[in-house]
mmCIF file of C-alpha atoms in Angstrom:
data_model
loop_
_atom_site.group_PDB
_atom_site.id
_atom_site.type_symbol
_atom_site.label_atom_id
_atom_site.label_comp_id
_atom_site.label_asym_id
_atom_site.label_seq_id
_atom_site.Cartn_x
_atom_site.Cartn_y
_atom_site.Cartn_z
ATOM 1 C CA UNK H 1025 125.928 104.308 119.120
ATOM 2 C CA UNK H 1026 123.026 101.980 120.286
ATOM 3 C CA UNK H 1027 122.510 99.105 120.537
ATOM 4 C CA UNK H 1028 118.908 99.683 120.047
ATOM 5 C CA UNK H 1029 119.551 100.797 116.737
ATOM 6 C CA UNK H 1030 121.815 97.983 115.355
ATOM 7 C CA UNK H 1031 120.284 96.185 112.584
ATOM 8 C CA UNK H 1032 121.904 93.400 114.167
ATOM 9 C CA UNK H 1033 119.252 93.616 117.230
ATOM 10 C CA UNK H 1034 120.435 92.079 120.520
ATOM 11 C CA UNK H 1035 117.370 89.676 121.246
ATOM 12 C CA UNK H 1036 117.472 90.818 124.511
ATOM 13 C CA UNK H 1037 116.990 93.769 124.243
ATOM 14 C CA UNK H 1038 113.393 93.466 123.694
ATOM 15 C CA UNK H 1039 113.007 92.103 126.862
ATOM 16 C CA UNK H 1040 115.213 94.647 128.509
ATOM 17 C CA UNK H 1041 113.188 97.903 127.242
ATOM 18 C CA UNK H 1042 109.786 95.839 128.284
ATOM 19 C CA UNK H 1043 111.026 96.047 131.673
ATOM 20 C CA UNK H 1044 110.910 99.371 131.977
ATOM 21 C CA UNK H 1045 108.644 101.537 133.230
ATOM 22 C CA UNK H 1046 107.092 104.912 132.611
ATOM 23 C CA UNK H 1047 105.617 106.876 135.383
ATOM 24 C CA UNK H 1048 104.004 110.556 134.078
ATOM 25 C CA UNK H 1049 104.690 113.500 135.418
ATOM 26 C CA UNK H 1050 107.904 112.336 137.850
ATOM 27 C CA UNK H 1051 109.511 114.301 139.542
ATOM 28 C CA UNK H 1052 107.416 117.308 138.377
ATOM 29 C CA UNK H 1053 104.703 117.781 135.843
ATOM 30 C CA UNK H 1054 105.768 117.277 132.512
ATOM 31 C CA UNK H 1055 108.613 114.949 132.680
ATOM 32 C CA UNK H 1056 108.724 111.138 131.690
ATOM 33 C CA UNK H 1057 110.009 109.551 134.211
ATOM 34 C CA UNK H 1058 111.946 105.901 132.871
ATOM 35 C CA UNK H 1059 111.762 103.651 135.887
ATOM 36 C CA UNK H 1060 114.526 100.921 136.226
ATOM 37 C CA UNK H 1061 113.056 99.430 138.643
ATOM 38 C CA UNK H 1062 111.225 96.913 137.515
ATOM 39 C CA UNK H 1063 113.939 96.069 135.251
ATOM 40 C CA UNK H 1064 115.569 94.732 138.179
ATOM 41 C CA UNK H 1065 113.015 92.824 139.688
ATOM 42 C CA UNK H 1066 113.687 90.494 136.560
ATOM 43 C CA UNK H 1067 116.670 88.821 137.155
ATOM 44 C CA UNK H 1068 116.957 87.577 133.935
ATOM 45 C CA UNK H 1069 116.685 91.038 132.506
ATOM 46 C CA UNK H 1070 118.912 92.179 134.555
ATOM 47 C CA UNK H 1071 121.537 90.075 133.942
ATOM 48 C CA UNK H 1072 121.159 90.561 130.320
ATOM 49 C CA UNK H 1073 121.496 94.916 130.974
ATOM 50 C CA UNK H 1074 124.680 94.326 132.594
ATOM 51 C CA UNK H 1075 126.127 91.196 130.150
ATOM 52 C CA UNK H 1076 125.160 93.832 127.236
ATOM 53 C CA UNK H 1077 128.217 95.949 128.835
ATOM 54 C CA UNK H 1078 130.593 93.237 129.807
ATOM 55 C CA UNK H 1079 130.519 91.722 126.475
ATOM 56 C CA UNK H 1080 131.234 95.166 125.010
ATOM 57 C CA UNK H 1081 134.268 96.409 127.342
ATOM 58 C CA UNK H 1082 135.683 93.279 128.748
ATOM 59 C CA UNK H 1083 139.442 92.917 127.530
ATOM 60 C CA UNK H 1084 139.608 96.279 126.731
ATOM 61 C CA UNK H 1085 142.163 97.370 129.262
ATOM 62 C CA UNK H 1086 139.626 99.063 131.011
ATOM 63 C CA UNK H 1087 140.505 99.505 134.819
ATOM 64 C CA UNK H 1088 138.452 102.125 135.761
ATOM 65 C CA UNK H 1089 134.430 102.000 136.480
ATOM 66 C CA UNK H 1090 133.099 105.148 137.649
ATOM 67 C CA UNK H 1091 129.192 104.739 138.432
ATOM 68 C CA UNK H 1092 126.912 108.118 139.345
ATOM 69 C CA UNK H 1093 124.586 107.837 142.298
ATOM 70 C CA UNK H 1094 122.646 106.120 142.713
ATOM 71 C CA UNK H 1095 120.852 104.285 140.118
ATOM 72 C CA UNK H 1096 124.632 104.535 138.580
ATOM 73 C CA UNK H 1097 125.469 102.248 142.271
ATOM 74 C CA UNK H 1098 123.545 99.541 140.728
ATOM 75 C CA UNK H 1099 124.560 99.369 137.204
ATOM 76 C CA UNK H 1100 128.211 100.152 137.416
ATOM 77 C CA UNK H 1101 129.112 97.808 140.352
ATOM 78 C CA UNK H 1102 128.586 94.250 138.848
ATOM 79 C CA UNK H 1103 130.652 95.042 135.395
ATOM 80 C CA UNK H 1104 133.020 96.557 137.630
ATOM 81 C CA UNK H 1105 133.025 93.133 139.084
ATOM 82 C CA UNK H 1106 132.972 91.470 135.714
ATOM 83 C CA UNK H 1107 135.562 92.707 134.010
ATOM 84 C CA UNK H 1108 137.823 93.158 136.637
ATOM 85 C CA UNK H 1109 138.119 96.843 137.278
ATOM 86 C CA UNK H 1110 137.936 99.345 139.891
ATOM 87 C CA UNK H 1111 134.556 100.817 140.868
ATOM 88 C CA UNK H 1112 134.653 104.779 142.158
ATOM 89 C CA UNK H 1113 131.531 106.363 143.479
ATOM 90 C CA UNK H 1114 130.703 109.703 141.961
ATOM 91 C CA UNK H 1115 128.204 111.214 144.994
ATOM 92 C CA UNK H 1116 126.617 114.073 145.929
ATOM 93 C CA UNK H 1117 128.415 116.517 147.771
ATOM 94 C CA UNK H 1118 128.731 116.106 151.031
ATOM 95 C CA UNK H 1119 128.856 111.680 151.148
ATOM 96 C CA UNK H 1120 132.440 110.790 150.407
ATOM 97 C CA UNK H 1121 134.596 111.182 153.781
ATOM 98 C CA UNK H 1122 137.978 112.849 153.509
ATOM 99 C CA UNK H 1123 139.392 114.467 150.223
ATOM 100 C CA UNK H 1124 137.563 114.969 146.864
ATOM 101 C CA UNK H 1125 137.292 116.849 144.332
ATOM 102 C CA UNK H 1126 134.058 118.409 142.926
ATOM 103 C CA UNK H 1127 132.249 119.302 139.684
ATOM 104 C CA UNK H 1128 129.478 121.723 139.201
ATOM 105 C CA UNK H 1129 126.957 121.543 136.899
ATOM 106 C CA UNK H 1130 123.308 121.830 134.948
ATOM 107 C CA UNK H 1131 120.880 119.178 134.970
ATOM 108 C CA UNK H 1132 117.474 118.071 133.571
ATOM 109 C CA UNK H 1133 115.803 120.151 136.353
ATOM 110 C CA UNK H 1134 118.109 122.299 138.194
ATOM 111 C CA UNK H 1135 121.588 122.376 139.670
ATOM 112 C CA UNK H 1136 124.153 120.174 141.490
ATOM 113 C CA UNK H 1137 127.459 119.551 142.098
ATOM 114 C CA UNK H 1138 129.412 115.862 142.113
ATOM 115 C CA UNK H 1139 132.567 114.660 143.591
ATOM 116 C CA UNK H 1140 134.987 111.927 143.560
ATOM 117 C CA UNK H 1141 137.660 110.768 145.901
ATOM 118 C CA UNK H 1142 140.772 112.296 145.241
ATOM 119 C CA UNK H 1143 143.485 109.433 144.244
ATOM 120 C CA UNK H 1144 140.567 107.147 143.596
ATOM 121 C CA UNK H 1145 141.972 106.950 140.268
ATOM 122 C CA UNK H 1146 145.589 107.503 138.548
ATOM 123 C CA UNK H 1147 146.565 108.988 135.979
ATOM 124 C CA UNK H 1148 146.432 106.932 132.629
ATOM 125 C CA UNK H 1149 143.777 104.562 133.421
ATOM 126 C CA UNK H 1150 140.884 103.688 130.930
ATOM 127 C CA UNK H 1151 137.889 104.232 132.387
ATOM 128 C CA UNK H 1152 134.510 103.965 131.561
ATOM 129 C CA UNK H 1153 131.334 105.835 133.417
ATOM 130 C CA UNK H 1154 128.374 104.256 134.518
ATOM 131 C CA UNK H 1155 124.699 105.690 134.634
ATOM 132 C CA UNK H 1156 121.222 104.384 134.313
ATOM 133 C CA UNK H 1157 120.124 107.216 132.348
ATOM 134 C CA UNK H 1158 121.534 109.978 130.175
ATOM 135 C CA UNK H 1159 119.193 112.979 129.417
ATOM 136 C CA UNK H 1160 120.414 116.287 128.519
ATOM 137 C CA UNK H 1161 124.372 115.086 129.200
ATOM 138 C CA UNK H 1162 124.930 117.495 132.348
ATOM 139 C CA UNK H 1163 125.290 115.040 134.771
ATOM 140 C CA UNK H 1164 127.870 112.586 132.609
ATOM 141 C CA UNK H 1165 129.662 115.841 131.672
ATOM 142 C CA UNK H 1166 130.539 116.145 134.674
ATOM 143 C CA UNK H 1167 131.529 113.005 135.908
ATOM 144 C CA UNK H 1168 134.134 113.168 132.844
ATOM 145 C CA UNK H 1169 135.665 116.065 133.685
ATOM 146 C CA UNK H 1170 136.092 115.176 136.880
ATOM 147 C CA UNK H 1171 137.730 112.025 135.823
ATOM 148 C CA UNK H 1172 139.736 113.797 133.369
ATOM 149 C CA UNK H 1173 141.008 116.367 136.154
ATOM 150 C CA UNK H 1174 142.729 113.602 137.492
ATOM 151 C CA UNK H 1175 144.328 112.484 134.239
ATOM 152 C CA UNK H 1176 142.093 109.460 133.396
ATOM 153 C CA UNK H 1177 141.180 108.052 129.646
ATOM 154 C CA UNK H 1178 137.601 108.663 129.553
ATOM 155 C CA UNK H 1179 137.067 105.480 127.273
ATOM 156 C CA UNK H 1180 132.949 105.868 126.738
ATOM 157 C CA UNK H 1181 129.870 106.729 128.829
ATOM 158 C CA UNK H 1182 127.501 104.044 129.120
ATOM 159 C CA UNK H 1183 123.703 104.332 130.215
ATOM 160 C CA UNK H 1184 120.729 101.250 130.203
ATOM 161 C CA UNK H 1185 118.910 104.577 128.203
ATOM 162 C CA UNK H 1186 118.986 106.625 126.696
ATOM 163 C CA UNK H 1187 116.714 110.460 125.629
ATOM 164 C CA UNK H 1188 117.994 111.652 122.052
ATOM 165 C CA UNK H 1189 115.299 114.088 121.934
ATOM 166 C CA UNK H 1190 117.537 115.929 124.355
ATOM 167 C CA UNK H 1191 120.626 115.932 122.462
ATOM 168 C CA UNK H 1192 122.782 114.917 125.752
ATOM 169 C CA UNK H 1193 125.376 112.673 123.360
ATOM 170 C CA UNK H 1194 126.083 115.911 121.643
ATOM 171 C CA UNK H 1195 127.211 117.154 125.567
ATOM 172 C CA UNK H 1196 129.709 114.872 126.318
ATOM 173 C CA UNK H 1197 133.186 116.632 124.469
ATOM 174 C CA UNK H 1198 133.040 114.349 121.755
ATOM 175 C CA UNK H 1199 133.367 111.539 123.889
ATOM 176 C CA UNK H 1200 131.568 107.938 122.784
ATOM 177 C CA UNK H 1201 128.184 107.013 124.374
ATOM 178 C CA UNK H 1202 126.587 103.427 124.283
ATOM 179 C CA UNK H 1203 122.980 102.663 125.904
ATOM 180 C CA UNK H 1204 120.965 99.709 125.430
ATOM 181 C CA UNK H 1205 117.378 101.415 124.671
ATOM 182 C CA UNK H 1206 116.463 104.759 123.581
ATOM 183 C CA UNK H 1207 113.203 106.443 124.436
ATOM 184 C CA UNK H 1208 111.451 108.901 122.016
ATOM 185 C CA UNK H 1209 108.495 110.600 123.695
ATOM 186 C CA UNK H 1210 106.228 111.192 120.965
ATOM 187 C CA UNK R 1334 127.025 85.147 163.215
ATOM 188 C CA UNK R 1335 129.689 86.737 161.772
ATOM 189 C CA UNK R 1336 132.578 85.686 159.083
ATOM 190 C CA UNK R 1337 135.231 87.353 160.857
ATOM 191 C CA UNK R 1338 135.291 84.195 163.642
ATOM 192 C CA UNK R 1339 135.622 81.712 161.112
ATOM 193 C CA UNK R 1340 138.481 83.126 159.789
ATOM 194 C CA UNK R 1341 137.637 82.762 156.231
ATOM 195 C CA UNK R 1342 141.075 83.492 154.595
ATOM 196 C CA UNK R 1343 139.726 86.155 152.504
ATOM 197 C CA UNK R 1344 138.593 88.385 155.623
ATOM 198 C CA UNK R 1345 141.826 89.897 156.339
ATOM 199 C CA UNK R 1346 142.352 91.212 152.764
ATOM 200 C CA UNK R 1347 138.931 92.553 153.098
ATOM 201 C CA UNK R 1348 139.443 94.263 156.903
ATOM 202 C CA UNK R 1349 142.563 95.973 155.196
ATOM 203 C CA UNK R 1350 140.534 97.832 152.577
ATOM 204 C CA UNK R 1351 138.240 100.325 154.507
ATOM 205 C CA UNK R 1352 140.124 103.226 155.639
ATOM 206 C CA UNK R 1353 138.347 104.750 159.087
ATOM 207 C CA UNK R 1354 137.818 108.725 158.861
ATOM 208 C CA UNK R 1355 137.958 110.424 161.946
ATOM 209 C CA UNK R 1356 135.046 113.056 163.072
ATOM 210 C CA UNK R 1357 133.153 112.297 159.696
ATOM 211 C CA UNK R 1358 130.394 113.532 158.958
ATOM 212 C CA UNK R 1359 130.700 114.931 162.353
ATOM 213 C CA UNK R 1360 133.285 115.227 165.471
ATOM 214 C CA UNK R 1361 133.294 112.108 167.588
ATOM 215 C CA UNK R 1362 131.753 109.297 164.780
ATOM 216 C CA UNK R 1363 134.867 106.844 163.287
ATOM 217 C CA UNK R 1364 133.006 106.784 159.351
ATOM 218 C CA UNK R 1365 133.812 103.111 158.014
ATOM 219 C CA UNK R 1366 134.521 104.167 154.598
ATOM 220 C CA UNK R 1367 134.479 101.192 152.199
ATOM 221 C CA UNK R 1368 135.105 103.536 149.100
ATOM 222 C CA UNK R 1369 139.340 101.871 149.143
ATOM 223 C CA UNK R 1370 137.341 98.319 149.287
ATOM 224 C CA UNK R 1371 135.867 99.140 145.809
ATOM 225 C CA UNK R 1372 139.154 99.932 144.385
ATOM 226 C CA UNK R 1373 140.337 96.821 144.863
ATOM 227 C CA UNK R 1374 138.924 94.474 142.273
ATOM 228 C CA UNK R 1375 139.806 90.884 144.253
ATOM 229 C CA UNK R 1376 138.747 92.565 147.581
ATOM 230 C CA UNK R 1377 135.422 93.639 146.071
ATOM 231 C CA UNK R 1378 134.746 90.127 144.243
ATOM 232 C CA UNK R 1379 135.766 88.383 147.964
ATOM 233 C CA UNK R 1380 133.608 90.538 149.683
ATOM 234 C CA UNK R 1381 130.719 89.740 147.358
ATOM 235 C CA UNK R 1382 131.453 85.798 146.924
ATOM 236 C CA UNK R 1383 131.651 85.520 150.832
ATOM 237 C CA UNK R 1384 128.106 86.446 151.080
ATOM 238 C CA UNK R 1385 127.210 84.718 148.008
ATOM 239 C CA UNK R 1386 128.914 81.183 149.033
ATOM 240 C CA UNK R 1387 126.062 82.008 152.261
ATOM 241 C CA UNK R 1388 122.627 82.442 150.096
ATOM 242 C CA UNK R 1389 123.120 80.719 147.201
ATOM 243 C CA UNK R 1390 120.333 77.426 147.091
ATOM 244 C CA UNK R 1391 118.590 78.639 149.811
ATOM 245 C CA UNK R 1392 115.352 80.361 147.838
ATOM 246 C CA UNK R 1393 115.766 83.581 148.309
ATOM 247 C CA UNK R 1394 114.004 85.437 145.520
ATOM 248 C CA UNK R 1395 114.630 89.377 146.823
ATOM 249 C CA UNK R 1396 117.672 91.126 147.878
ATOM 250 C CA UNK R 1397 116.978 94.397 149.804
ATOM 251 C CA UNK R 1398 119.613 97.119 149.331
ATOM 252 C CA UNK R 1399 119.547 100.404 151.146
ATOM 253 C CA UNK R 1400 120.165 103.512 149.882
ATOM 254 C CA UNK R 1401 123.202 104.256 148.746
ATOM 255 C CA UNK R 1402 125.925 102.077 149.495
ATOM 256 C CA UNK R 1403 123.458 98.969 149.755
ATOM 257 C CA UNK R 1404 123.191 99.412 146.247
ATOM 258 C CA UNK R 1405 126.963 98.779 145.544
ATOM 259 C CA UNK R 1406 126.642 95.320 147.419
ATOM 260 C CA UNK R 1407 123.114 94.461 146.871
ATOM 261 C CA UNK R 1408 122.805 94.247 142.920
ATOM 262 C CA UNK R 1409 125.822 91.751 142.455
ATOM 263 C CA UNK R 1410 124.520 89.217 145.285
ATOM 264 C CA UNK R 1411 121.179 89.477 143.610
ATOM 265 C CA UNK R 1412 122.214 88.924 140.111
ATOM 266 C CA UNK R 1413 124.669 85.634 142.152
ATOM 267 C CA UNK R 1414 122.123 83.957 143.544
ATOM 268 C CA UNK R 1415 119.315 84.333 140.744
ATOM 269 C CA UNK R 1416 117.078 86.905 142.717
ATOM 270 C CA UNK R 1417 115.092 90.487 142.070
ATOM 271 C CA UNK R 1418 117.056 93.576 143.490
ATOM 272 C CA UNK R 1419 114.708 95.735 145.556
ATOM 273 C CA UNK R 1420 116.014 99.457 146.234
ATOM 274 C CA UNK R 1421 115.089 100.592 149.798
ATOM 275 C CA UNK R 1422 115.070 104.423 149.304
ATOM 276 C CA UNK R 1423 115.450 107.840 151.119
ATOM 277 C CA UNK R 1424 112.025 109.773 150.775
ATOM 278 C CA UNK R 1425 110.716 110.764 147.235
ATOM 279 C CA UNK R 1426 113.027 109.335 145.212
ATOM 280 C CA UNK R 1427 110.855 106.185 143.962
ATOM 281 C CA UNK R 1428 108.763 107.133 141.419
ATOM 282 C CA UNK R 1429 105.046 105.977 141.840
ATOM 283 C CA UNK R 1430 102.993 104.135 144.524
ATOM 284 C CA UNK R 1431 105.166 103.719 147.742
ATOM 285 C CA UNK R 1432 105.186 102.579 151.296
ATOM 286 C CA UNK R 1433 107.078 104.794 154.140
ATOM 287 C CA UNK R 1434 108.725 103.721 157.274
ATOM 288 C CA UNK R 1435 110.532 106.331 159.768
ATOM 289 C CA UNK R 1436 112.849 105.825 161.830
ATOM 290 C CA UNK R 1437 115.684 107.245 164.044
ATOM 291 C CA UNK R 1438 119.330 106.260 162.762
ATOM 292 C CA UNK R 1439 122.856 106.864 164.508
ATOM 293 C CA UNK R 1440 122.945 110.701 163.777
ATOM 294 C CA UNK R 1441 119.447 111.498 163.048
ATOM 295 C CA UNK R 1442 116.164 110.829 161.986
ATOM 296 C CA UNK R 1443 115.040 110.046 158.200
ATOM 297 C CA UNK R 1444 112.372 107.558 156.220
ATOM 298 C CA UNK R 1445 112.564 104.701 153.950
ATOM 299 C CA UNK R 1446 110.676 103.939 151.419
ATOM 300 C CA UNK R 1447 109.914 100.784 148.957
ATOM 301 C CA UNK R 1448 107.730 100.292 145.812
ATOM 302 C CA UNK R 1449 104.445 98.686 146.232
ATOM 303 C CA UNK R 1450 103.898 95.407 144.536
ATOM 304 C CA UNK R 1451 107.844 95.085 143.848
ATOM 305 C CA UNK R 1452 107.723 91.943 146.718
ATOM 306 C CA UNK R 1453 105.073 89.334 147.008
ATOM 307 C CA UNK R 1454 103.822 87.505 150.064
ATOM 308 C CA UNK R 1455 105.523 84.633 151.445
ATOM 309 C CA UNK R 1456 108.839 85.655 149.179
ATOM 310 C CA UNK R 1457 111.876 85.099 150.943
ATOM 311 C CA UNK R 1458 114.367 88.031 151.269
ATOM 312 C CA UNK R 1459 117.463 89.105 152.843
ATOM 313 C CA UNK R 1460 118.967 93.164 153.645
ATOM 314 C CA UNK R 1461 121.589 94.276 152.694
ATOM 315 C CA UNK R 1462 124.228 97.474 153.303
ATOM 316 C CA UNK R 1463 127.402 98.365 153.699
ATOM 317 C CA UNK R 1464 127.551 98.540 158.089
ATOM 318 C CA UNK R 1465 125.164 98.160 160.635
ATOM 319 C CA UNK R 1466 125.439 101.029 163.289
ATOM 320 C CA UNK R 1467 122.534 101.064 165.749
ATOM 321 C CA UNK R 1468 120.552 98.819 163.615
ATOM 322 C CA UNK R 1469 117.413 101.573 163.216
ATOM 323 C CA UNK R 1470 117.895 102.166 159.279
ATOM 324 C CA UNK R 1471 118.350 97.858 159.209
ATOM 325 C CA UNK R 1472 115.072 97.837 161.265
ATOM 326 C CA UNK R 1473 113.034 100.162 158.997
ATOM 327 C CA UNK R 1474 114.146 98.682 155.825
ATOM 328 C CA UNK R 1475 112.833 95.123 157.780
ATOM 329 C CA UNK R 1476 109.640 96.299 158.615
ATOM 330 C CA UNK R 1477 109.100 97.388 155.061
ATOM 331 C CA UNK R 1478 109.494 94.013 153.373
ATOM 332 C CA UNK R 1479 107.787 92.494 156.563
ATOM 333 C CA UNK R 1480 104.690 94.906 155.992
ATOM 334 C CA UNK R 1481 103.979 93.683 152.033
ATOM 335 C CA UNK R 1482 104.726 89.899 153.647
ATOM 336 C CA UNK R 1483 107.899 88.844 152.724
ATOM 337 C CA UNK R 1484 110.130 86.590 154.869
ATOM 338 C CA UNK R 1485 112.795 88.174 155.837
ATOM 339 C CA UNK R 1486 115.861 85.251 155.845
ATOM 340 C CA UNK R 1487 119.131 87.499 157.311
ATOM 341 C CA UNK R 1488 120.453 90.933 157.649
ATOM 342 C CA UNK R 1489 123.836 91.115 155.918
ATOM 343 C CA UNK R 1490 125.954 93.853 156.470
ATOM 344 C CA UNK R 1491 130.112 94.626 154.907
ATOM 345 C CA UNK R 1492 130.685 96.135 158.496
ATOM 346 C CA UNK R 1493 129.202 95.644 162.303
ATOM 347 C CA UNK R 1494 130.050 97.991 165.079
ATOM 348 C CA UNK R 1495 129.076 95.881 167.724
ATOM 349 C CA UNK R 1496 129.413 98.276 170.906
ATOM 350 C CA UNK R 1497 126.697 100.000 168.648
ATOM 351 C CA UNK R 1498 124.085 96.766 169.566
ATOM 352 C CA UNK R 1499 122.616 97.109 166.377
ATOM 353 C CA UNK R 1500 122.237 93.514 166.327
ATOM 354 C CA UNK R 1501 119.775 93.324 169.018
ATOM 355 C CA UNK R 1502 117.348 96.026 167.338
ATOM 356 C CA UNK R 1503 116.668 93.278 164.774
ATOM 357 C CA UNK R 1504 113.152 92.022 166.118
ATOM 358 C CA UNK R 1505 114.907 88.729 166.717
ATOM 359 C CA UNK R 1506 116.340 88.230 163.052
ATOM 360 C CA UNK R 1507 119.639 86.872 162.091
ATOM 361 C CA UNK R 1508 122.554 89.028 161.498
ATOM 362 C CA UNK R 1509 125.021 88.066 159.254
ATOM 363 C CA UNK R 1510 128.889 90.543 158.783
ATOM 364 C CA UNK R 1511 132.258 90.249 157.629
ATOM 365 C CA UNK R 1512 133.917 92.236 160.001
ATOM 366 C CA UNK R 1513 133.420 93.725 163.215
ATOM 367 C CA UNK R 1514 135.168 96.942 163.695
ATOM 368 C CA UNK R 1515 135.942 97.979 168.044
ATOM 369 C CA UNK R 1516 136.107 101.214 169.473
ATOM 370 C CA UNK R 1517 135.018 102.971 165.948
ATOM 371 C CA UNK R 1518 133.317 105.279 167.535
ATOM 372 C CA UNK R 1519 132.184 107.128 170.462
ATOM 373 C CA UNK R 1520 130.066 105.067 172.162
ATOM 374 C CA UNK R 1521 129.089 107.177 174.670
ATOM 375 C CA UNK R 1522 128.105 110.138 172.759
ATOM 376 C CA UNK R 1523 126.295 107.847 170.692
ATOM 377 C CA UNK R 1524 123.784 106.567 173.586
ATOM 378 C CA UNK R 1525 123.600 109.915 174.321
ATOM 379 C CA UNK R 1526 122.698 111.291 170.976
ATOM 380 C CA UNK R 1527 120.174 107.751 170.429
ATOM 381 C CA UNK R 1528 118.211 109.200 174.332
#
């Protein structure tokens, strides 16, 4: 599901989409990088972004918002705070101190590993996973794996931007995906 | 200045949620882990509220947050006070045109980058991170903002390690923290590494 393709398009979405800057050939040739930093420079557009997610998830008994390092750390905590949920950071290897579990994954341009603290999430907790963007779905897939391995129920994945042509949505083990903006590389 | 001396009733709950992990990332360092704080919605909200109460209505238009844990505390503060959020990142993470500042930190050497054009001359700014140790990272952050003509109003951190004297390295700029941690590091070892 995408807020952008809804027939009753929320009027806030246009302002959000126009604030995303596309940077060609970053981090390497051929990639059109979706830069959300320009969105963060517009307090109204940034607030609208958070509000759209909060309105969707408030009152749904979601107790965990997991955010993927590092841009998921920008969007996840404000959502968690507004819905009264825990914020659980999912990090690159060796960043989290103490006991962690790890999940390896293949991403759009390479291979990586994601870690989560043992004990952060309890069995049966309802969780959403937040990141700025979904491309191939590899990172989000790893994030969901970590949460499910400790017995959490992943309710939905939430991203600001989707690149539908990379079909990440199909790689989420049947879990739903909600995005605000779709970008097509025409 | 430290919120702890004023003893707001919320501070006790916040301090209790910070976990000290010995010998991370290497022997001798007592790592101040803020992740348990984030697992307590009330304590996390109280943390953000304490900063927001201090900075709201002070005409601050920039909250700069240092990657990565500054990204957790900075945006909620920025949203609540109506300011822009400016991420300060490790090298090669920000796309497009950036300026860079090298610095020496508690356990090594690094470089911080900021986008060109996000901050305008004369804007009033805060720099936010989870913790101040030696002050090297915060100093680099302030340098970046200063180079584009912003006015640093204050540096804001959840935790300070006063024995590392980071407060003295902020070029006279004020520092506001919620929690001070003493005997939380092998101070002698830190001094030796920094010499």
